[in-house]
Coordinates of C-alpha atoms in Angstrom, one line a residue:
Chain A
X1 CA 25.8 -76.5 -44.4
X2 CA 27.3 -73.2 -45.4
X3 CA 26.8 -71.9 -41.9
X4 CA 28.6 -74.9 -40.5
X5 CA 31.6 -74.2 -42.7
X6 CA 31.7 -70.6 -41.5
X7 CA 31.5 -71.7 -37.9
X8 CA 34.4 -74.1 -38.2
X9 CA 36.5 -71.4 -39.8
X10 CA 35.8 -69.1 -36.9
X11 CA 36.5 -71.7 -34.3
X12 CA 39.9 -72.5 -35.9
X13 CA 40.6 -68.8 -36.1
X14 CA 39.8 -68.3 -32.4
X15 CA 42.2 -71.1 -31.4
X16 CA 45.1 -69.3 -33.2
X17 CA 44.0 -66.0 -31.8
X18 CA 44.4 -67.4 -28.4
X19 CA 48.0 -68.4 -29.2
X20 CA 48.7 -65.0 -30.6
X21 CA 47.4 -63.5 -27.3
X22 CA 49.7 -65.7 -25.3
X23 CA 52.6 -64.6 -27.4
X24 CA 51.8 -60.9 -26.8
X25 CA 51.3 -61.4 -23.1
X26 CA 54.6 -63.3 -22.7
X27 CA 56.3 -60.2 -24.0
X28 CA 54.2 -57.7 -22.2
X29 CA 53.0 -56.2 -25.5
X30 CA 49.6 -54.6 -25.9
X31 CA 48.1 -55.4 -29.3
X32 CA 45.5 -53.1 -30.9
X33 CA 43.4 -54.0 -33.9
X34 CA 42.7 -50.8 -35.9
X35 CA 39.7 -51.1 -38.1
X36 CA 38.2 -48.5 -40.5
X37 CA 36.9 -47.7 -44.0
X38 CA 39.4 -47.2 -46.8
X39 CA 41.0 -43.8 -46.4
X40 CA 39.7 -43.0 -42.9
X41 CA 43.3 -42.4 -41.7
X42 CA 44.4 -45.6 -40.0
X43 CA 48.0 -45.2 -41.2
X44 CA 48.0 -41.5 -40.4
X45 CA 46.8 -42.2 -36.9
X46 CA 49.6 -44.8 -36.4
X47 CA 52.2 -42.3 -37.7
X48 CA 51.0 -39.5 -35.5
X49 CA 50.8 -41.9 -32.5
X50 CA 54.4 -43.0 -33.1
X51 CA 55.5 -39.4 -33.1
X52 CA 53.7 -38.4 -29.9
X53 CA 53.7 -41.5 -27.7
X54 CA 56.7 -41.9 -25.6
X55 CA 56.6 -45.7 -25.8
X56 CA 58.1 -48.1 -28.4
X57 CA 55.6 -49.4 -31.0
X58 CA 55.6 -51.9 -33.9
X59 CA 53.1 -52.3 -36.7
X60 CA 51.5 -55.1 -38.7
X61 CA 50.1 -53.6 -41.9
X62 CA 47.2 -55.4 -43.6
X63 CA 46.1 -54.6 -47.1
X64 CA 44.5 -56.4 -50.0
X65 CA 47.4 -55.3 -52.2
X66 CA 50.3 -52.8 -52.3
X67 CA 53.0 -51.8 -49.7
X68 CA 52.1 -48.1 -49.8
X69 CA 51.3 -47.9 -46.1
X70 CA 54.1 -50.1 -44.8
X71 CA 56.6 -48.0 -46.7
X72 CA 55.3 -44.9 -45.1
X73 CA 55.7 -46.5 -41.7
X74 CA 59.1 -47.9 -42.3
X75 CA 60.3 -44.5 -43.6
X76 CA 59.9 -43.2 -40.0
X77 CA 62.1 -46.0 -38.6
X78 CA 59.2 -48.0 -37.2
X79 CA 59.4 -51.8 -37.2
X80 CA 56.7 -53.0 -39.6
X81 CA 55.5 -56.1 -41.4
X82 CA 53.2 -56.1 -44.4
X83 CA 50.5 -58.7 -44.9
X84 CA 48.9 -58.7 -48.3
X85 CA 45.7 -60.7 -48.2
X86 CA 45.3 -61.2 -51.9
X87 CA 41.5 -60.8 -52.2
X88 CA 40.6 -61.4 -48.6
X89 CA 38.6 -58.6 -47.0
X90 CA 40.0 -58.8 -43.5
X91 CA 43.0 -60.1 -41.4
X92 CA 42.6 -63.3 -39.5
X93 CA 44.6 -64.9 -36.7
X94 CA 46.7 -67.2 -38.8
X95 CA 47.9 -64.2 -40.9
X96 CA 48.9 -62.4 -37.8
X97 CA 50.6 -65.5 -36.5
X98 CA 52.7 -65.7 -39.7
X99 CA 53.5 -62.0 -39.4
X100 CA 54.7 -62.4 -35.8
X101 CA 57.5 -64.7 -37.1
X102 CA 58.9 -61.7 -39.0
X103 CA 58.7 -58.9 -36.4
X104 CA 60.7 -58.4 -33.2
X105 CA 58.5 -57.5 -30.3
X106 CA 61.1 -57.6 -27.5
X107 CA 61.0 -54.1 -25.8
X108 CA 57.8 -53.0 -27.8
X109 CA 54.9 -51.7 -25.7
X110 CA 52.2 -51.4 -28.4
X111 CA 51.7 -53.5 -31.5
X112 CA 49.3 -51.7 -33.9
X113 CA 47.6 -54.2 -36.3
X114 CA 46.2 -52.1 -39.1
X115 CA 43.4 -54.2 -40.6
X116 CA 42.2 -54.1 -44.2
X117 CA 40.1 -51.1 -45.0
X118 CA 36.5 -52.4 -44.5
X119 CA 33.8 -51.8 -41.8
X120 CA 32.2 -55.2 -42.0
X121 CA 34.4 -58.4 -42.3
X122 CA 37.2 -57.4 -39.9
X123 CA 34.7 -57.2 -37.0
X124 CA 34.1 -61.0 -37.2
X125 CA 37.7 -62.2 -36.8
X126 CA 39.6 -62.2 -33.5
X127 CA 43.3 -61.7 -34.0
X128 CA 44.4 -62.2 -30.3
X129 CA 44.4 -58.4 -29.8
X130 CA 43.8 -56.8 -26.4
X131 CA 41.9 -53.8 -27.8
X132 CA 39.8 -53.1 -30.9
X133 CA 39.7 -49.5 -32.1
X134 CA 37.5 -48.1 -34.9
X135 CA 38.7 -45.1 -36.9
X136 CA 35.9 -43.2 -38.5
X137 CA 36.3 -39.9 -40.3
X138 CA 34.2 -36.8 -40.8
X139 CA 33.8 -36.9 -44.6
X140 CA 32.4 -40.5 -44.3
X141 CA 29.4 -39.0 -42.6
X142 CA 27.7 -39.1 -39.2
X143 CA 25.6 -42.2 -39.9
X144 CA 28.4 -44.8 -39.9
X145 CA 27.6 -46.3 -36.4
X146 CA 24.0 -46.9 -37.5
X147 CA 25.0 -48.6 -40.7
X148 CA 27.9 -50.7 -39.4
X149 CA 26.7 -51.7 -35.9
X150 CA 28.7 -55.0 -35.8
X151 CA 32.0 -53.2 -35.8
X152 CA 31.1 -50.2 -33.6
X153 CA 29.5 -52.4 -30.9
X154 CA 32.8 -54.3 -30.4
X155 CA 35.4 -51.6 -30.0
X156 CA 37.0 -50.1 -26.9
X157 CA 37.5 -46.8 -28.6
X158 CA 36.4 -44.8 -31.7
X159 CA 38.7 -42.3 -33.2
X160 CA 36.9 -39.7 -35.3
X161 CA 39.6 -38.4 -37.7
X162 CA 39.6 -35.3 -40.0
X163 CA 37.8 -32.9 -37.7
X164 CA 39.6 -30.1 -39.5
X165 CA 37.2 -30.7 -42.3
X166 CA 34.1 -30.1 -40.1
X167 CA 33.5 -26.6 -41.5
X168 CA 33.1 -27.9 -45.1
X169 CA 30.9 -31.0 -44.4
X170 CA 27.4 -31.6 -43.1
X171 CA 28.2 -33.6 -40.0
X172 CA 26.1 -33.8 -36.9
X173 CA 28.5 -34.7 -34.0
X174 CA 25.7 -35.4 -31.6
X175 CA 24.0 -37.9 -34.0
X176 CA 27.4 -39.6 -34.6
X177 CA 28.2 -39.9 -30.8
X178 CA 24.6 -41.0 -29.9
X179 CA 24.9 -43.8 -32.5
X180 CA 28.0 -45.1 -30.8
X181 CA 26.6 -44.7 -27.3
X182 CA 23.4 -46.6 -28.1
X183 CA 25.5 -49.6 -29.3
X184 CA 28.4 -49.4 -27.0
X185 CA 28.1 -47.1 -24.0
X186 CA 31.6 -47.8 -22.7
X187 CA 33.5 -46.9 -25.9
X188 CA 35.8 -43.9 -25.6
X189 CA 35.3 -41.4 -28.4
X190 CA 38.2 -39.3 -29.6
X191 CA 37.5 -36.6 -32.2
X192 CA 40.8 -35.5 -33.6
X193 CA 42.7 -34.4 -36.7
X194 CA 45.9 -36.3 -37.7
X195 CA 46.5 -33.3 -40.1
X196 CA 46.5 -30.5 -37.5
X197 CA 47.2 -32.5 -34.4
X198 CA 44.0 -31.3 -32.6
X199 CA 42.6 -33.8 -30.1
X200 CA 45.5 -36.2 -30.3
X201 CA 46.5 -35.5 -26.7
X202 CA 43.4 -37.3 -25.3
X203 CA 44.1 -40.3 -27.5
X204 CA 47.7 -40.5 -26.4
X205 CA 46.7 -40.2 -22.7
X206 CA 44.3 -43.0 -23.1
X207 CA 47.0 -45.3 -24.7
X208 CA 49.4 -44.3 -21.8
X209 CA 46.7 -45.2 -19.2
X210 CA 46.2 -48.6 -21.0
X211 CA 49.9 -49.2 -20.9
X212 CA 49.9 -48.7 -17.1
X213 CA 46.6 -50.3 -16.1
X214 CA 46.5 -53.3 -18.3
Chain B
X1 CA 38.4 -77.8 -50.0
X2 CA 37.7 -74.2 -49.0
X3 CA 38.5 -72.9 -52.5
X4 CA 36.1 -75.5 -53.9
X5 CA 33.3 -74.2 -51.7
X6 CA 33.9 -70.6 -52.8
X7 CA 34.0 -71.7 -56.4
X8 CA 30.6 -73.4 -56.2
X9 CA 29.1 -70.4 -54.5
X10 CA 30.4 -68.1 -57.3
X11 CA 29.1 -70.5 -60.0
X12 CA 25.6 -70.6 -58.4
X13 CA 25.7 -66.8 -58.1
X14 CA 26.6 -66.4 -61.8
X15 CA 23.7 -68.6 -62.9
X16 CA 21.2 -66.3 -61.1
X17 CA 23.0 -63.2 -62.3
X18 CA 22.3 -64.5 -65.8
X19 CA 18.6 -64.7 -65.0
X20 CA 18.6 -61.2 -63.5
X21 CA 20.2 -59.9 -66.7
X22 CA 17.5 -61.5 -68.8
X23 CA 14.9 -59.9 -66.6
X24 CA 16.5 -56.5 -67.1
X25 CA 16.9 -56.9 -70.9
X26 CA 13.3 -58.1 -71.3
X27 CA 12.2 -54.7 -69.9
X28 CA 14.9 -52.6 -71.6
X29 CA 16.3 -51.6 -68.2
X30 CA 20.0 -50.8 -67.8
X31 CA 21.2 -52.0 -64.4
X32 CA 24.2 -50.3 -62.8
X33 CA 26.0 -51.7 -59.9
X34 CA 27.4 -48.8 -57.8
X35 CA 30.3 -49.8 -55.5
X36 CA 32.3 -47.7 -53.1
X37 CA 33.7 -47.3 -49.6
X38 CA 31.3 -46.4 -46.8
X39 CA 30.5 -42.7 -47.0
X40 CA 32.0 -42.0 -50.5
X41 CA 28.6 -40.7 -51.6
X42 CA 26.8 -43.5 -53.5
X43 CA 23.4 -42.4 -52.2
X44 CA 24.1 -38.7 -52.9
X45 CA 25.2 -39.6 -56.4
X46 CA 21.9 -41.5 -57.0
X47 CA 19.9 -38.6 -55.6
X48 CA 21.7 -36.0 -57.8
X49 CA 21.4 -38.3 -60.8
X50 CA 17.6 -38.6 -60.3
X51 CA 17.4 -34.8 -60.1
X52 CA 19.4 -34.1 -63.3
X53 CA 18.7 -37.1 -65.5
X54 CA 15.7 -36.8 -67.7
X55 CA 15.0 -40.6 -67.6
X56 CA 13.0 -42.7 -65.1
X57 CA 15.1 -44.5 -62.5
X58 CA 14.6 -47.1 -59.7
X59 CA 17.0 -48.1 -56.9
X60 CA 17.9 -51.2 -55.0
X61 CA 19.6 -50.2 -51.8
X62 CA 22.1 -52.6 -50.2
X63 CA 23.2 -52.2 -46.6
X64 CA 24.4 -54.4 -43.8
X65 CA 21.9 -52.7 -41.5
X66 CA 19.5 -49.7 -41.4
X67 CA 17.1 -48.1 -43.9
X68 CA 18.7 -44.7 -43.7
X69 CA 19.6 -44.5 -47.4
X70 CA 16.4 -46.0 -48.8
X71 CA 14.3 -43.5 -46.8
X72 CA 16.3 -40.7 -48.3
X73 CA 15.6 -42.0 -51.8
X74 CA 11.9 -42.8 -51.1
X75 CA 11.5 -39.3 -49.8
X76 CA 12.2 -38.0 -53.3
X77 CA 9.4 -40.1 -54.8
X78 CA 11.9 -42.6 -56.3
X79 CA 10.9 -46.3 -56.4
X80 CA 13.3 -48.1 -54.0
X81 CA 13.7 -51.5 -52.4
X82 CA 16.0 -52.0 -49.4
X83 CA 18.2 -55.2 -49.0
X84 CA 19.7 -55.6 -45.5
X85 CA 22.4 -58.2 -45.8
X86 CA 22.6 -59.0 -42.1
X87 CA 26.4 -59.4 -41.8
X88 CA 27.2 -60.0 -45.4
X89 CA 29.7 -57.6 -46.9
X90 CA 28.3 -57.5 -50.5
X91 CA 25.2 -58.0 -52.5
X92 CA 24.9 -61.2 -54.5
X93 CA 22.7 -62.2 -57.4
X94 CA 20.1 -64.1 -55.3
X95 CA 19.5 -61.0 -53.1
X96 CA 18.9 -58.9 -56.2
X97 CA 16.6 -61.6 -57.6
X98 CA 14.5 -61.4 -54.5
X99 CA 14.5 -57.6 -54.6
X100 CA 13.3 -57.6 -58.2
X101 CA 10.0 -59.3 -57.0
X102 CA 9.3 -56.1 -54.9
X103 CA 10.0 -53.4 -57.5
X104 CA 8.2 -52.3 -60.6
X105 CA 10.6 -51.9 -63.5
X106 CA 8.1 -51.3 -66.3
X107 CA 8.9 -47.9 -67.8
X108 CA 12.2 -47.6 -65.9
X109 CA 15.4 -46.8 -67.9
X110 CA 18.1 -47.1 -65.2
X111 CA 18.1 -49.4 -62.2
X112 CA 20.8 -48.3 -59.8
X113 CA 21.9 -51.1 -57.5
X114 CA 23.7 -49.5 -54.5
X115 CA 26.0 -52.1 -53.2
X116 CA 27.2 -52.5 -49.6
X117 CA 29.9 -49.9 -48.6
X118 CA 33.1 -52.0 -49.2
X119 CA 35.8 -51.8 -51.9
X120 CA 36.7 -55.5 -51.8
X121 CA 33.9 -58.2 -51.7
X122 CA 31.4 -56.5 -54.0
X123 CA 33.8 -56.8 -56.9
X124 CA 33.7 -60.6 -56.8
X125 CA 29.9 -61.0 -57.3
X126 CA 28.1 -60.5 -60.6
X127 CA 24.5 -59.3 -60.0
X128 CA 23.4 -59.4 -63.6
X129 CA 24.2 -55.7 -64.1
X130 CA 25.2 -54.1 -67.4
X131 CA 27.6 -51.6 -65.9
X132 CA 29.8 -51.4 -62.8
X133 CA 30.6 -48.0 -61.5
X134 CA 33.0 -47.2 -58.6
X135 CA 32.5 -44.1 -56.5
X136 CA 35.6 -42.9 -54.9
X137 CA 35.9 -39.6 -52.9
X138 CA 38.6 -37.0 -52.4
X139 CA 38.9 -37.4 -48.6
X140 CA 39.6 -41.2 -49.0
X141 CA 42.9 -40.3 -50.6
X142 CA 44.5 -40.6 -54.0
X143 CA 45.9 -44.1 -53.5
X144 CA 42.6 -46.1 -53.6
X145 CA 43.1 -47.6 -57.1
X146 CA 46.5 -48.9 -56.1
X147 CA 45.1 -50.5 -52.9
X148 CA 41.9 -52.0 -54.3
X149 CA 42.9 -53.1 -57.8
X150 CA 40.2 -55.8 -58.0
X151 CA 37.4 -53.4 -58.0
X152 CA 38.9 -50.5 -60.0
X153 CA 40.0 -52.9 -62.8
X154 CA 36.4 -54.1 -63.4
X155 CA 34.4 -50.9 -63.7
X156 CA 33.2 -49.0 -66.7
X157 CA 33.4 -45.7 -64.9
X158 CA 34.9 -44.2 -61.8
X159 CA 33.1 -41.2 -60.2
X160 CA 35.5 -39.2 -58.0
X161 CA 33.1 -37.4 -55.6
X162 CA 33.7 -34.5 -53.2
X163 CA 36.0 -32.4 -55.4
X164 CA 34.7 -29.4 -53.5
X165 CA 37.0 -30.5 -50.6
X166 CA 40.2 -30.6 -52.8
X167 CA 41.5 -27.3 -51.3
X168 CA 41.5 -28.8 -47.8
X169 CA 43.0 -32.2 -48.6
X170 CA 46.3 -33.5 -49.9
X171 CA 45.1 -35.2 -53.1
X172 CA 47.2 -35.7 -56.2
X173 CA 44.7 -36.0 -59.1
X174 CA 47.3 -37.2 -61.6
X175 CA 48.4 -40.0 -59.3
X176 CA 44.8 -41.1 -58.7
X177 CA 43.9 -41.0 -62.4
X178 CA 47.2 -42.8 -63.4
X179 CA 46.3 -45.6 -61.0
X180 CA 43.0 -46.1 -62.7
X181 CA 44.5 -45.9 -66.2
X182 CA 47.2 -48.4 -65.4
X183 CA 44.6 -51.0 -64.3
X184 CA 41.8 -50.1 -66.6
X185 CA 42.6 -47.8 -69.5
X186 CA 39.0 -47.7 -70.9
X187 CA 37.3 -46.6 -67.7
X188 CA 35.7 -43.2 -67.8
X189 CA 36.7 -40.9 -64.9
X190 CA 34.2 -38.3 -63.6
X191 CA 35.5 -35.9 -61.0
X192 CA 32.5 -34.2 -59.5
X193 CA 30.8 -32.8 -56.4
X194 CA 27.3 -34.0 -55.4
X195 CA 27.3 -31.1 -53.0
X196 CA 28.0 -28.2 -55.4
X197 CA 26.9 -30.0 -58.6
X198 CA 30.2 -29.3 -60.3
X199 CA 31.1 -32.0 -62.9
X200 CA 27.8 -33.8 -62.8
X201 CA 26.9 -32.7 -66.4
X202 CA 29.6 -35.1 -67.9
X203 CA 28.3 -38.0 -65.7
X204 CA 24.7 -37.4 -66.8
X205 CA 25.8 -37.1 -70.5
X206 CA 27.6 -40.5 -70.2
X207 CA 24.4 -42.1 -68.8
X208 CA 22.4 -40.6 -71.6
X209 CA 24.7 -42.0 -74.2
X210 CA 24.6 -45.4 -72.5
X211 CA 20.8 -45.2 -72.7
X212 CA 20.9 -44.6 -76.4
X213 CA 23.8 -46.8 -77.5
X214 CA 23.3 -49.9 -75.3

């Protein structure tokens, strides 16, 4: 009975995700669903990407509460819409559909959809995005792919943020990368630091190649 | 309709949480629900506490997948039961009830229930615990109380782990603490480092006082 309810909710979500995808495609916008733990650096990654990527972007910002992140993004002159989910632990396709009414996508190449900080629930909900990206970070530890396989198995790329902190943390890079490869051999892995800028060039090149080839 | 379903699930959960509490009280065990983001250091805090606290403890370990954390705890000779939730983003009272069948609590003073790594969903489910504790960590950033008010408003104490990394991270301690005080003026705040041991003495003293006064 409970399972049936969940299945119906997911089916309804997928139908709206399909409409969102059509909206993105009609405008030649690539939508990227960014998922991560709280504090892994989703907003920092979006801000750095906006700075370095020579293509126009827009942002949908998902949070349980507050407008802290959308204010940071708006202060850089980037078009942004905030979704506050109330208590809900993930974005869903209807929320994104509502947000799309409040954002201009004409002329935009990438729409970054920053999901709620959570490694579990966001993985179950399609938003209509073209790409899913996980952001992990060094201080969270090297075991995250093993503990949250649902999310890491579904993404096209994993950004490992905060590599500037590697000297001060016990973090086995090989163990982390092997965890991802075992689940998801095709996923790109980008170790980088949004603080120092190290490694961001490869991430930016990957986005540029997606903009051309997709 | 959907709200009604959620309400019924929560009611059923609370009834079992009440039974769990009775089981704890009959054995004079204090149960602590430890909630945090992935990688904040819940397991490290439990391990350090076991080392420093002169009272017998047991652990219920909640994860979506894997037995990484329960193996770490068992390797120290601590009594531990693992709950793997499958895809579920939080523990609930029935899961804890099942786990209680597999753990001996006679002679135990503190039962630490390590919830699934998530700052949202665990806050909505009573497990029968006496105390809720949030573990935050410096690299997650100083804005977590503002972004996840549901959880931070409900806890008796906030542990701020990884203070050894403060020199390498932009973290405003006053902003963090003010966020907690605004939501939850009575919450104890314990800045500490499970790596260096700094600050753990105050946390241990608080547990000892709870053991005496509760």
